[in-house]
mmCIF file of C-alpha atoms in Angstrom:
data_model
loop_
_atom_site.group_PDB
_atom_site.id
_atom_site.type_symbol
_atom_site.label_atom_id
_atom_site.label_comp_id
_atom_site.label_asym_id
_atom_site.label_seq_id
_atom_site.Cartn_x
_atom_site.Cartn_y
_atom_site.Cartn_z
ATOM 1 C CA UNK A 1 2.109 -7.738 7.429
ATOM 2 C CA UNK A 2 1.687 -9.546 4.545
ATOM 3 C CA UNK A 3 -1.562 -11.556 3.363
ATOM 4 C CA UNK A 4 -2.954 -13.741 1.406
ATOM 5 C CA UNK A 5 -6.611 -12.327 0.765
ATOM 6 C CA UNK A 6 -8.115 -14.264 -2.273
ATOM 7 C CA UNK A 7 -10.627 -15.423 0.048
ATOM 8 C CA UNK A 8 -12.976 -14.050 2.351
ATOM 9 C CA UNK A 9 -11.577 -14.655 5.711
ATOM 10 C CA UNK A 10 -13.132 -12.839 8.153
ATOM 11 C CA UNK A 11 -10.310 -12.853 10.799
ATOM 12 C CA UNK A 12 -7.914 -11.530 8.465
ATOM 13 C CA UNK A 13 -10.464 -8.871 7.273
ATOM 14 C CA UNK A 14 -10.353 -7.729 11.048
ATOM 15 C CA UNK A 15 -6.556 -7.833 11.438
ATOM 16 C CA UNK A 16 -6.230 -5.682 8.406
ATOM 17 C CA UNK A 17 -9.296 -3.673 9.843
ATOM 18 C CA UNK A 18 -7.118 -3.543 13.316
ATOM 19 C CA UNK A 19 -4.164 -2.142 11.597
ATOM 20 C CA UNK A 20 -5.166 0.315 9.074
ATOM 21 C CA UNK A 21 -8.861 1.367 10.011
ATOM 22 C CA UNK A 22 -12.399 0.581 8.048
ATOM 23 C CA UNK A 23 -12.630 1.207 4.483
ATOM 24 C CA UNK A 24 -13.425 4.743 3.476
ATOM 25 C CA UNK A 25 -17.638 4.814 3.136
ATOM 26 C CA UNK A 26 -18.709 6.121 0.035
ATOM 27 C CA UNK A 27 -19.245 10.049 0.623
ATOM 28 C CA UNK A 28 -15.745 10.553 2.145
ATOM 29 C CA UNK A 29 -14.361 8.509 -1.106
ATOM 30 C CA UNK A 30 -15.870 11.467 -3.341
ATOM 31 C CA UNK A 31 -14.892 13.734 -1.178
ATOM 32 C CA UNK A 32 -11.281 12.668 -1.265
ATOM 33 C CA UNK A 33 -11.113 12.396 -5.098
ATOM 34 C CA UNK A 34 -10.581 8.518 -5.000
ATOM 35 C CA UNK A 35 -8.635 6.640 -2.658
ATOM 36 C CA UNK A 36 -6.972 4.379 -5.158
ATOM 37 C CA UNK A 37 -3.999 4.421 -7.121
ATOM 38 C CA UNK A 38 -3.748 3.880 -10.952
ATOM 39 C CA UNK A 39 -1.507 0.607 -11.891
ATOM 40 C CA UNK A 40 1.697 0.938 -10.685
ATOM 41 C CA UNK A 41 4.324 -0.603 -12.657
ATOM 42 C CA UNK A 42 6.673 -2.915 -9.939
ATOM 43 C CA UNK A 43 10.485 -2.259 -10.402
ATOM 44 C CA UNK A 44 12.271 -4.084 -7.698
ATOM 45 C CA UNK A 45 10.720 -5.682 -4.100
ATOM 46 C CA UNK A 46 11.905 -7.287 -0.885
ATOM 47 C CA UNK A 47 13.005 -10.909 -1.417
ATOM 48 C CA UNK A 48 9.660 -12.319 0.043
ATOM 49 C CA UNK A 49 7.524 -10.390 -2.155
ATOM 50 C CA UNK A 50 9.879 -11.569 -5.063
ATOM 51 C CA UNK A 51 9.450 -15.035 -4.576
ATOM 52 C CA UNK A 52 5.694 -14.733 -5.051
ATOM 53 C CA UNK A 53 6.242 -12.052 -7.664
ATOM 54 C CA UNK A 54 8.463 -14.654 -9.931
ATOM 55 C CA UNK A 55 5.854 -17.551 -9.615
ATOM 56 C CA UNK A 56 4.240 -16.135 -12.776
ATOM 57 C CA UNK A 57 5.609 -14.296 -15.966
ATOM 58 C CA UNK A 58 2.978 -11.986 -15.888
ATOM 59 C CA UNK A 59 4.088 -8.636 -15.676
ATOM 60 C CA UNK A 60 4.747 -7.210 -11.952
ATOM 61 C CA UNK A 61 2.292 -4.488 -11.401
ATOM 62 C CA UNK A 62 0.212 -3.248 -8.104
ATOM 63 C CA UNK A 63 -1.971 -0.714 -6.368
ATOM 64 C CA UNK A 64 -2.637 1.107 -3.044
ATOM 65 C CA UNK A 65 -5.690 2.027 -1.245
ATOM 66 C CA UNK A 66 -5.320 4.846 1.341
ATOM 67 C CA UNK A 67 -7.198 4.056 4.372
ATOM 68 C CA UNK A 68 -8.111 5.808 7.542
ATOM 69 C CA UNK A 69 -4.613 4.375 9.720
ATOM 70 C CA UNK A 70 -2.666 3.104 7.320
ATOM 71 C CA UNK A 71 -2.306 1.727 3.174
ATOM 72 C CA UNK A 72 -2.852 -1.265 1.645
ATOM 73 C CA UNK A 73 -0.379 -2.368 -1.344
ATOM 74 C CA UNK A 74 -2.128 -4.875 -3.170
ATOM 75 C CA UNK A 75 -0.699 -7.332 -6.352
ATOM 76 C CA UNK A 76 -1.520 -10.546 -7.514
ATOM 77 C CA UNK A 77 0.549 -13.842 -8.163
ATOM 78 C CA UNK A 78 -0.747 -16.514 -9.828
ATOM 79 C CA UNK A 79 -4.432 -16.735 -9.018
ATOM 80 C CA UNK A 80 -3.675 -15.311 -5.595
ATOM 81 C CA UNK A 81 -4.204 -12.050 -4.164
ATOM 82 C CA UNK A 82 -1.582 -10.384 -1.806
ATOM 83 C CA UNK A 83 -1.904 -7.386 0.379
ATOM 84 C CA UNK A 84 0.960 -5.593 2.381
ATOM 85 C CA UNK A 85 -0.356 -3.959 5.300
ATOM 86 C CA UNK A 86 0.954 -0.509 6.224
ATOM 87 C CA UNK A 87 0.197 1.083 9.462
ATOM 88 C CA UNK A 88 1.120 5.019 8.793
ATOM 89 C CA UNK A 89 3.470 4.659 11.937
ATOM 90 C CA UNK A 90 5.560 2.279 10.225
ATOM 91 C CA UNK A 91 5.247 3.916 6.067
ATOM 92 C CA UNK A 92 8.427 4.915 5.067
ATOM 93 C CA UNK A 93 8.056 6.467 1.739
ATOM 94 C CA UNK A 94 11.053 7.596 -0.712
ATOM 95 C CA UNK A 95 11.158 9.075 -3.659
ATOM 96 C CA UNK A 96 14.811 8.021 -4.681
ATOM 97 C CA UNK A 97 15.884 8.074 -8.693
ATOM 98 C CA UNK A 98 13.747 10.379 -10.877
ATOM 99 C CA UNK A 99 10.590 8.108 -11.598
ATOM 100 C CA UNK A 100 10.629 5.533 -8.863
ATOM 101 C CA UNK A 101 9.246 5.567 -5.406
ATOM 102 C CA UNK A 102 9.872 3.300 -2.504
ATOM 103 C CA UNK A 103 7.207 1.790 0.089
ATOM 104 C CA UNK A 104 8.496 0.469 3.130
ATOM 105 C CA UNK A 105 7.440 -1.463 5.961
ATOM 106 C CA UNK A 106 9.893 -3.051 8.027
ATOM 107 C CA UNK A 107 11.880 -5.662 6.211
ATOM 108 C CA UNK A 108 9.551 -5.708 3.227
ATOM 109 C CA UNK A 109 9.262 -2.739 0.370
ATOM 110 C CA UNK A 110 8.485 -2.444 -3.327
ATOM 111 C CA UNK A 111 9.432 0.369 -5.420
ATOM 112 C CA UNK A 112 6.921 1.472 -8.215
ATOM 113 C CA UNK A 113 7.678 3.370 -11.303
ATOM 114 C CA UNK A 114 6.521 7.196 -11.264
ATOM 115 C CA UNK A 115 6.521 8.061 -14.771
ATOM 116 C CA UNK A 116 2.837 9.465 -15.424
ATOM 117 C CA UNK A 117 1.294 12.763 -13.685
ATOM 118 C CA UNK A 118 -1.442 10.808 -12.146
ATOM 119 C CA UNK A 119 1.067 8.461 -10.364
ATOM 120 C CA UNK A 120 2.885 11.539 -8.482
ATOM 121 C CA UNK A 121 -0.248 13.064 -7.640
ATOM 122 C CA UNK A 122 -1.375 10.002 -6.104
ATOM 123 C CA UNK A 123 2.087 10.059 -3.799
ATOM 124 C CA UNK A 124 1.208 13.471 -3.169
ATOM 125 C CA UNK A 125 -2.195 13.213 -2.272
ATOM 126 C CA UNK A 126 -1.102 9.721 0.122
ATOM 127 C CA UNK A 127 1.927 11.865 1.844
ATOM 128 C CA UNK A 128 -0.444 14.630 2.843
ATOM 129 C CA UNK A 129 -3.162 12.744 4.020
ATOM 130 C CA UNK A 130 -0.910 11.065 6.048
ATOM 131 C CA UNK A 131 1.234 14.381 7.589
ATOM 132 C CA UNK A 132 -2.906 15.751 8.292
ATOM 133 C CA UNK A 133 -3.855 12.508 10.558
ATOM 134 C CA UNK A 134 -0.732 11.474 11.825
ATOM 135 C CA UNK A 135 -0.628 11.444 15.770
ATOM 136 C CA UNK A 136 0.333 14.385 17.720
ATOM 137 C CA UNK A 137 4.181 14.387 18.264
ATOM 138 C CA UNK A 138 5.619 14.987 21.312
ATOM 139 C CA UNK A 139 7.645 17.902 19.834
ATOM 140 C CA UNK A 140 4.357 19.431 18.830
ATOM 141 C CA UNK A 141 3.688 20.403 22.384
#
């Protein structure tokens, strides 16, 4: 799902609520060691994301949040803010060439450039908070 949320619009603050859970409250923030990403330097995208991305020749950068059910990719075009909303049942991460990674959802996905420490151990930190609260599989039982 993607969003327009430069303004406070409570109905989309609950669909995003809906889909990927409540913001982290403070305590669980600390204890997580941050649940945002450092600036992530955009190296390709989906063609919708694009065509807001080439509104403005600023350059294309982003970040993620990790929430409770799901992430939330967040750039900016223009004056606007955008947020991709990704349910953990439908994140499809990749970490193809050497220093890129790939976020999916569906038919939309950006791929970020990897080329400091603290961006990798971000990854890290998202892929295995997501393999600790993903559902039970059936082929778990």
């Amino acid at each position: 799902m993607l969003v327009n949320v430069s303004y406070n619009n409570k109905e989309v603050t609950k669909k995003i609520d809906q889909q990927v859970g409540k913001p982290f409250t403070l305590k669980e923030r600390w204890a997580m060691g941050g649940i945002g990403s450092p600036k992530l330097t955009i190296t390709e995208t989906s063609i919708e994301i694009r065509n807001l991305l080439i509104l403005d020749n600023n350059t294309d950068t982003c970040n993620v949040e990790i929430r409770p059910n799901g992430i939330i990719v967040g750039f900016r075009s223009l004056l606007e803010s955008y947020a991709l909303i990704i349910p953990y049942y439908k994140l499809t991460l990749y970490k193809g060439e050497a220093s890129v990674y790939s976020i999916y959802r569906d038919q939309y996905f950006i791929k970020v450039a990897s080329d400091t420490k603290a961006v990798q151990k971000f990854f890290k930190k998202l892929l295995a908070y997501k393999a600790d609260n993903a559902p039970t599989s059936i082929d778990d039982l």
